[in-house]
Amino acid sequence: MGTAENLLEVRGLKKSYARGGGVFAEGGGVRFAAVDGVSFDLARGETLAIVGESGCGKTTLARMVLRLIEADAGEMRFAGEDLRAAGGEKLRALRRRMQMVFQDPFASLNPRMRIGEIVGEPLAIHEARLASGERRERVAAMLGRVGLEADAMRRYAHEFSGGQRQRIGIARALILRPQLVVADEPVSALDVSVGAQVLLLLQELQSELGLTYLFISHSLPVVAQIATRVAVMRAGRFVEVGAAEQVLARPEHAYTKELVAAVPAG
Ligand SMILES: Nc1ncnc2c1ncn2[C@@H]1O[C@H](COP(=O)(O)OP(=O)(O)O)[C@@H](O)[C@H]1O
Ligand SMILES: [Mg+2]
């Protein structure tokens, strides 16, 4: 660990839960590993896609990386810093450098807040001394960058389509200029063509802003559009990791071959 070009380094990450999640499982209940010893490096500027079927542990992994849930075991380094050991002000500082784009743009935007407040909220929290006029300008510029009109600021989430809402979610994630963006199934709730446009936007923003992506999806065609590297996840483990072209075109692991064969041709 500790290579300068790696933004994120993860070793042996584990998280187990009580099977069934029941209250009686605590103490003596059967536990299972939702994430069972995952290791990977994420180089600056790349897009590592984690692909796997529903329930294989993708979201649990994403949430551990962002310290939204605590791992049971393993190591994580972000820009060389011990991410698991960080607390207090240190963690707060690290957190603003990594942001999440959620699967469900409908559920992740507060229906009672105007879009300007939603996108500006991270600035209000982390750059509280920013003058309100300047905050508005930063929000307006970011909304413009994701393809929304300036009057979106005054409107509410329900007034927008699914694709537009995901653009709002992206604007909110990027307003603090993070280095790492963890996108958990960001286009799964969208129609294919709308999702493809959002993927294109994510790619443009990546090269403009020098972003590094950890991109989670259950869809191989989506992964093929955006990933530079692919990790195939099954039952809490990575079964195959490699360059996207290699993993998708010449899979080595039997499970990856099954996934690739299951994608309808065309
Ligand atoms: N808080 C939790 N309590 C108990 N079980 C959980 C919890 N979160 C996730 N799980 C279980 O862990 C496994 C992996 O879930 P998840 O990470 O959401 O998978 P994915 O995102 O790949 O669909 C699933 O079996 C899920 O039911
Ligand atoms: Mg998930």
Short mmCIF file of C-alpha atoms and ligand atoms in Angstrom, two decimals:
data_model
loop_
_atom_site.label_atom_id
_atom_site.label_comp_id
_atom_site.label_asym_id
_atom_site.label_seq_id
_atom_site.Cartn_x
_atom_site.Cartn_y
_atom_site.Cartn_z
CA MET A 1 0.00 0.00 0.00
CA GLY A 2 0.98 3.63 -0.40
CA THR A 3 1.56 4.10 -4.13
CA ALA A 4 1.23 7.76 -5.11
CA GLU A 5 -0.91 7.19 -8.20
CA ASN A 6 -3.54 5.31 -6.22
CA LEU A 7 -6.26 7.51 -4.83
CA LEU A 8 -7.80 4.62 -2.93
CA GLU A 9 -6.33 1.37 -1.66
CA VAL A 10 -8.51 -1.27 -0.05
CA ARG A 11 -7.27 -4.48 1.56
CA GLY A 12 -9.23 -7.35 3.07
CA LEU A 13 -12.40 -5.35 3.70
CA LYS A 14 -15.11 -7.30 5.55
CA LYS A 15 -18.59 -6.73 6.82
CA SER A 16 -20.95 -9.35 8.19
CA TYR A 17 -24.57 -9.16 9.18
CA ALA A 18 -26.97 -11.33 11.12
CA ARG A 19 -28.70 -13.55 8.61
CA GLY A 20 -32.21 -12.26 8.07
CA GLY A 21 -31.23 -9.15 9.96
CA GLY A 22 -33.50 -10.12 12.89
CA VAL A 23 -33.18 -8.66 16.38
CA PHE A 24 -32.78 -12.13 17.91
CA ALA A 25 -29.72 -12.78 15.81
CA GLU A 26 -27.59 -10.47 17.98
CA GLY A 27 -25.33 -12.69 20.10
CA GLY A 28 -25.37 -16.30 19.01
CA GLY A 29 -27.28 -15.76 15.74
CA VAL A 30 -25.87 -16.96 12.45
CA ARG A 31 -23.92 -14.28 10.60
CA PHE A 32 -22.93 -14.09 6.98
CA ALA A 33 -20.31 -11.97 5.24
CA ALA A 34 -22.00 -9.40 2.97
CA VAL A 35 -18.46 -8.29 2.00
CA ASP A 36 -15.94 -11.05 2.52
CA GLY A 37 -12.37 -9.81 2.21
CA VAL A 38 -12.33 -7.40 -0.74
CA SER A 39 -9.07 -5.81 -1.94
CA PHE A 40 -8.47 -3.38 -4.80
CA ASP A 41 -6.60 -0.26 -5.87
CA LEU A 42 -8.19 2.71 -7.55
CA ALA A 43 -5.78 4.79 -9.61
CA ARG A 44 -6.39 8.53 -10.01
CA GLY A 45 -8.60 9.29 -12.98
CA GLU A 46 -9.80 5.76 -13.62
CA THR A 47 -13.25 4.23 -13.44
CA LEU A 48 -13.40 0.94 -11.65
CA ALA A 49 -16.78 -0.67 -12.12
CA ILE A 50 -18.00 -3.22 -9.62
CA VAL A 51 -20.48 -5.49 -11.32
CA GLY A 52 -22.52 -8.24 -9.77
CA GLU A 53 -26.01 -9.49 -9.13
CA SER A 54 -28.37 -7.95 -6.61
CA GLY A 55 -27.40 -8.89 -3.06
CA CYS A 56 -23.72 -9.66 -3.78
CA GLY A 57 -22.53 -6.84 -1.49
CA LYS A 58 -21.92 -3.87 -3.80
CA THR A 59 -23.76 -1.24 -1.78
CA THR A 60 -22.29 -2.49 1.49
CA LEU A 61 -18.82 -2.13 -0.03
CA ALA A 62 -19.58 1.37 -1.35
CA ARG A 63 -20.90 2.52 2.02
CA MET A 64 -17.82 1.20 3.83
CA VAL A 65 -15.51 3.06 1.45
CA LEU A 66 -17.34 6.29 2.25
CA ARG A 67 -17.34 5.50 5.99
CA LEU A 68 -21.15 5.59 6.03
CA ILE A 69 -20.98 2.18 7.70
CA GLU A 70 -18.00 0.79 9.57
CA ALA A 71 -16.08 -2.23 8.30
CA ASP A 72 -15.49 -5.21 10.60
CA ALA A 73 -11.96 -5.70 9.28
CA GLY A 74 -9.56 -4.55 6.60
CA GLU A 75 -7.55 -1.50 5.61
CA MET A 76 -8.40 1.53 3.51
CA ARG A 77 -6.10 4.32 2.40
CA PHE A 78 -7.40 7.45 0.69
CA ALA A 79 -4.69 9.63 -0.89
CA GLY A 80 -2.23 7.82 1.36
CA GLU A 81 -4.18 8.53 4.58
CA ASP A 82 -5.54 5.84 6.85
CA LEU A 83 -9.24 6.15 6.10
CA ARG A 84 -10.46 3.61 8.65
CA ALA A 85 -8.56 5.25 11.52
CA ALA A 86 -9.68 8.80 10.66
CA GLY A 87 -12.12 10.47 13.02
CA GLY A 88 -13.39 13.92 13.93
CA GLU A 89 -12.05 16.81 11.88
CA LYS A 90 -9.76 14.49 9.90
CA LEU A 91 -12.68 12.32 8.77
CA ARG A 92 -14.75 15.38 7.95
CA ALA A 93 -11.93 16.68 5.77
CA LEU A 94 -11.54 13.33 4.02
CA ARG A 95 -15.30 12.98 3.55
CA ARG A 96 -15.64 16.13 1.52
CA ARG A 97 -13.12 14.69 -0.94
CA MET A 98 -15.37 11.72 -1.66
CA GLN A 99 -18.99 11.97 -2.66
CA MET A 100 -21.77 9.59 -3.59
CA VAL A 101 -24.29 9.53 -6.42
CA PHE A 102 -27.27 7.42 -5.42
CA GLN A 103 -29.34 4.94 -7.38
CA ASP A 104 -32.70 6.50 -6.79
CA PRO A 105 -32.85 10.19 -7.71
CA PHE A 106 -36.48 10.25 -6.56
CA ALA A 107 -35.73 9.15 -3.01
CA SER A 108 -32.41 10.95 -2.57
CA LEU A 109 -33.64 14.53 -3.10
CA ASN A 110 -35.55 16.25 -0.30
CA PRO A 111 -39.02 17.06 -1.74
CA ARG A 112 -39.41 20.13 0.50
CA MET A 113 -36.18 21.83 -0.50
CA ARG A 114 -35.64 23.95 -3.59
CA ILE A 115 -32.99 22.62 -5.98
CA GLY A 116 -30.77 25.60 -5.19
CA GLU A 117 -30.77 24.62 -1.51
CA ILE A 118 -30.23 20.93 -2.25
CA VAL A 119 -27.21 21.53 -4.46
CA GLY A 120 -25.91 24.35 -2.23
CA GLU A 121 -26.27 22.44 1.04
CA PRO A 122 -22.80 20.82 0.97
CA LEU A 123 -21.33 24.32 0.46
CA ALA A 124 -23.37 25.68 3.36
CA ILE A 125 -21.97 22.88 5.55
CA HIS A 126 -18.36 22.73 4.42
CA GLU A 127 -17.76 26.29 3.22
CA ALA A 128 -19.98 28.12 5.66
CA ARG A 129 -18.06 31.37 5.26
CA LEU A 130 -18.87 31.63 1.57
CA ALA A 131 -21.03 34.71 0.86
CA SER A 132 -24.57 33.72 -0.15
CA GLY A 133 -24.23 35.44 -3.52
CA GLU A 134 -21.10 33.48 -4.25
CA ARG A 135 -22.77 30.26 -3.15
CA ARG A 136 -25.65 30.96 -5.55
CA GLU A 137 -23.20 31.55 -8.37
CA ARG A 138 -21.38 28.28 -7.70
CA VAL A 139 -24.71 26.40 -7.61
CA ALA A 140 -25.94 28.07 -10.82
CA ALA A 141 -22.67 27.27 -12.60
CA MET A 142 -22.80 23.63 -11.49
CA LEU A 143 -26.45 23.27 -12.53
CA GLY A 144 -25.55 24.72 -15.92
CA ARG A 145 -22.68 22.28 -16.20
CA VAL A 146 -24.96 19.28 -15.68
CA GLY A 147 -27.36 20.58 -18.32
CA LEU A 148 -30.07 22.32 -16.29
CA GLU A 149 -31.50 25.83 -16.73
CA ALA A 150 -30.64 28.48 -14.11
CA ASP A 151 -34.33 28.70 -13.05
CA ALA A 152 -34.02 25.11 -11.74
CA MET A 153 -32.68 26.70 -8.53
CA ARG A 154 -36.14 27.92 -7.53
CA ARG A 155 -37.96 24.70 -8.34
CA TYR A 156 -38.59 21.41 -6.50
CA ALA A 157 -37.49 17.87 -7.30
CA HIS A 158 -40.99 16.70 -8.33
CA GLU A 159 -40.96 19.20 -11.21
CA PHE A 160 -38.13 17.30 -12.92
CA SER A 161 -37.86 14.07 -14.89
CA GLY A 162 -35.83 11.10 -13.63
CA GLY A 163 -32.84 11.99 -15.79
CA GLN A 164 -32.94 15.63 -14.67
CA ARG A 165 -33.16 14.56 -11.03
CA GLN A 166 -30.09 12.42 -11.46
CA ARG A 167 -28.32 15.45 -12.94
CA ILE A 168 -29.31 17.37 -9.80
CA GLY A 169 -27.86 14.54 -7.69
CA ILE A 170 -24.63 14.75 -9.69
CA ALA A 171 -24.48 18.55 -9.26
CA ARG A 172 -24.88 18.11 -5.51
CA ALA A 173 -22.15 15.46 -5.42
CA LEU A 174 -19.70 17.61 -7.39
CA ILE A 175 -20.31 21.05 -5.86
CA LEU A 176 -17.45 20.54 -3.37
CA ARG A 177 -15.08 19.39 -6.12
CA PRO A 178 -14.43 15.93 -4.67
CA GLN A 179 -11.67 13.66 -5.96
CA LEU A 180 -13.55 10.38 -5.64
CA VAL A 181 -17.13 9.82 -6.75
CA VAL A 182 -18.84 6.61 -5.71
CA ALA A 183 -21.83 6.08 -7.98
CA ASP A 184 -24.11 3.29 -6.79
CA GLU A 185 -26.31 2.14 -9.70
CA PRO A 186 -26.71 5.77 -10.87
CA VAL A 187 -28.65 4.92 -14.04
CA SER A 188 -30.51 1.77 -12.95
CA ALA A 189 -33.73 3.70 -12.26
CA LEU A 190 -33.62 5.41 -15.69
CA ASP A 191 -34.68 4.41 -19.21
CA VAL A 192 -31.75 3.10 -21.26
CA SER A 193 -31.45 6.18 -23.51
CA VAL A 194 -31.78 8.63 -20.60
CA GLY A 195 -29.26 6.56 -18.64
CA ALA A 196 -26.82 6.63 -21.57
CA GLN A 197 -26.96 10.46 -21.59
CA VAL A 198 -26.26 10.57 -17.85
CA LEU A 199 -23.29 8.21 -18.35
CA LEU A 200 -21.98 10.51 -21.07
CA LEU A 201 -22.29 13.48 -18.70
CA LEU A 202 -20.42 11.57 -15.99
CA GLN A 203 -17.62 10.83 -18.47
CA GLU A 204 -17.34 14.48 -19.56
CA LEU A 205 -17.26 15.66 -15.95
CA GLN A 206 -14.64 13.07 -15.13
CA SER A 207 -12.17 14.37 -17.71
CA GLU A 208 -12.96 18.05 -17.02
CA LEU A 209 -12.63 17.78 -13.26
CA GLY A 210 -10.10 14.97 -13.04
CA LEU A 211 -12.47 12.72 -11.11
CA THR A 212 -11.90 9.13 -10.06
CA TYR A 213 -14.95 6.88 -10.15
CA LEU A 214 -15.98 3.81 -8.25
CA PHE A 215 -18.97 2.85 -10.34
CA ILE A 216 -21.41 0.23 -9.18
CA SER A 217 -23.82 -1.56 -11.48
CA HIS A 218 -25.53 -4.87 -12.07
CA SER A 219 -25.60 -4.16 -15.83
CA LEU A 220 -22.74 -5.24 -18.10
CA PRO A 221 -23.78 -2.94 -21.01
CA VAL A 222 -23.70 0.05 -18.63
CA VAL A 223 -20.31 -1.03 -17.30
CA ALA A 224 -19.00 -1.46 -20.86
CA GLN A 225 -19.87 2.18 -21.61
CA ILE A 226 -18.05 3.73 -18.67
CA ALA A 227 -15.49 1.43 -17.03
CA THR A 228 -11.73 1.41 -17.55
CA ARG A 229 -11.41 -1.55 -15.16
CA VAL A 230 -13.98 -4.05 -13.99
CA ALA A 231 -14.28 -6.06 -10.79
CA VAL A 232 -16.79 -8.89 -10.87
CA MET A 233 -18.35 -9.45 -7.46
CA ARG A 234 -20.15 -12.55 -6.26
CA ALA A 235 -21.32 -13.39 -2.74
CA GLY A 236 -19.14 -10.74 -1.10
CA ARG A 237 -15.95 -11.44 -3.03
CA PHE A 238 -14.23 -10.22 -6.17
CA VAL A 239 -13.94 -13.21 -8.50
CA GLU A 240 -12.22 -11.40 -11.37
CA VAL A 241 -10.60 -7.97 -11.77
CA GLY A 242 -9.02 -6.56 -14.92
CA ALA A 243 -9.10 -4.07 -17.77
CA ALA A 244 -12.68 -3.55 -18.96
CA GLU A 245 -12.05 -4.82 -22.52
CA GLN A 246 -10.38 -7.93 -21.19
CA VAL A 247 -12.95 -8.85 -18.55
CA LEU A 248 -15.93 -8.12 -20.81
CA ALA A 249 -14.56 -9.60 -24.05
CA ARG A 250 -12.38 -12.42 -22.74
CA PRO A 251 -13.63 -13.31 -19.27
CA GLU A 252 -11.59 -15.93 -17.45
CA HIS A 253 -13.74 -16.82 -14.49
CA ALA A 254 -16.71 -19.15 -15.06
CA TYR A 255 -19.05 -16.76 -13.24
CA THR A 256 -18.02 -13.81 -15.43
CA LYS A 257 -18.57 -15.97 -18.52
CA GLU A 258 -22.09 -16.71 -17.27
CA LEU A 259 -22.81 -13.00 -16.78
CA VAL A 260 -21.46 -12.09 -20.22
CA ALA A 261 -23.43 -14.93 -21.87
CA ALA A 262 -26.63 -13.74 -20.18
CA VAL A 263 -26.50 -10.29 -21.86
CA PRO A 264 -28.80 -10.24 -24.89
CA ALA A 265 -26.81 -9.72 -28.11
CA GLY A 266 -27.04 -6.37 -29.89
N1 LIG B 1 -28.05 -3.48 7.33
C1 LIG B 1 -28.15 -4.76 6.94
N2 LIG B 1 -28.54 -5.73 7.80
C2 LIG B 1 -28.61 -7.02 7.42
N3 LIG B 1 -28.32 -7.46 6.18
C3 LIG B 1 -27.93 -6.53 5.27
C4 LIG B 1 -27.82 -5.15 5.59
N4 LIG B 1 -27.40 -4.48 4.48
C5 LIG B 1 -27.26 -5.39 3.51
N5 LIG B 1 -27.58 -6.63 3.98
C6 LIG B 1 -27.50 -7.88 3.22
O1 LIG B 1 -26.19 -7.98 2.71
C7 LIG B 1 -26.21 -8.54 1.40
C8 LIG B 1 -25.57 -7.55 0.43
O2 LIG B 1 -26.41 -6.41 0.30
P1 LIG B 1 -26.02 -5.18 -0.63
O3 LIG B 1 -24.68 -4.70 -0.25
O4 LIG B 1 -27.14 -4.21 -0.54
O5 LIG B 1 -25.97 -5.86 -2.06
P2 LIG B 1 -26.09 -5.22 -3.53
O6 LIG B 1 -25.89 -3.74 -3.41
O7 LIG B 1 -25.03 -5.90 -4.34
O8 LIG B 1 -27.46 -5.56 -4.04
C9 LIG B 1 -27.67 -8.84 1.08
O9 LIG B 1 -27.92 -10.18 1.41
C10 LIG B 1 -28.41 -7.92 2.01
O10 LIG B 1 -29.68 -8.43 2.33
MG MG B 2 -27.06 -2.14 -4.07
#
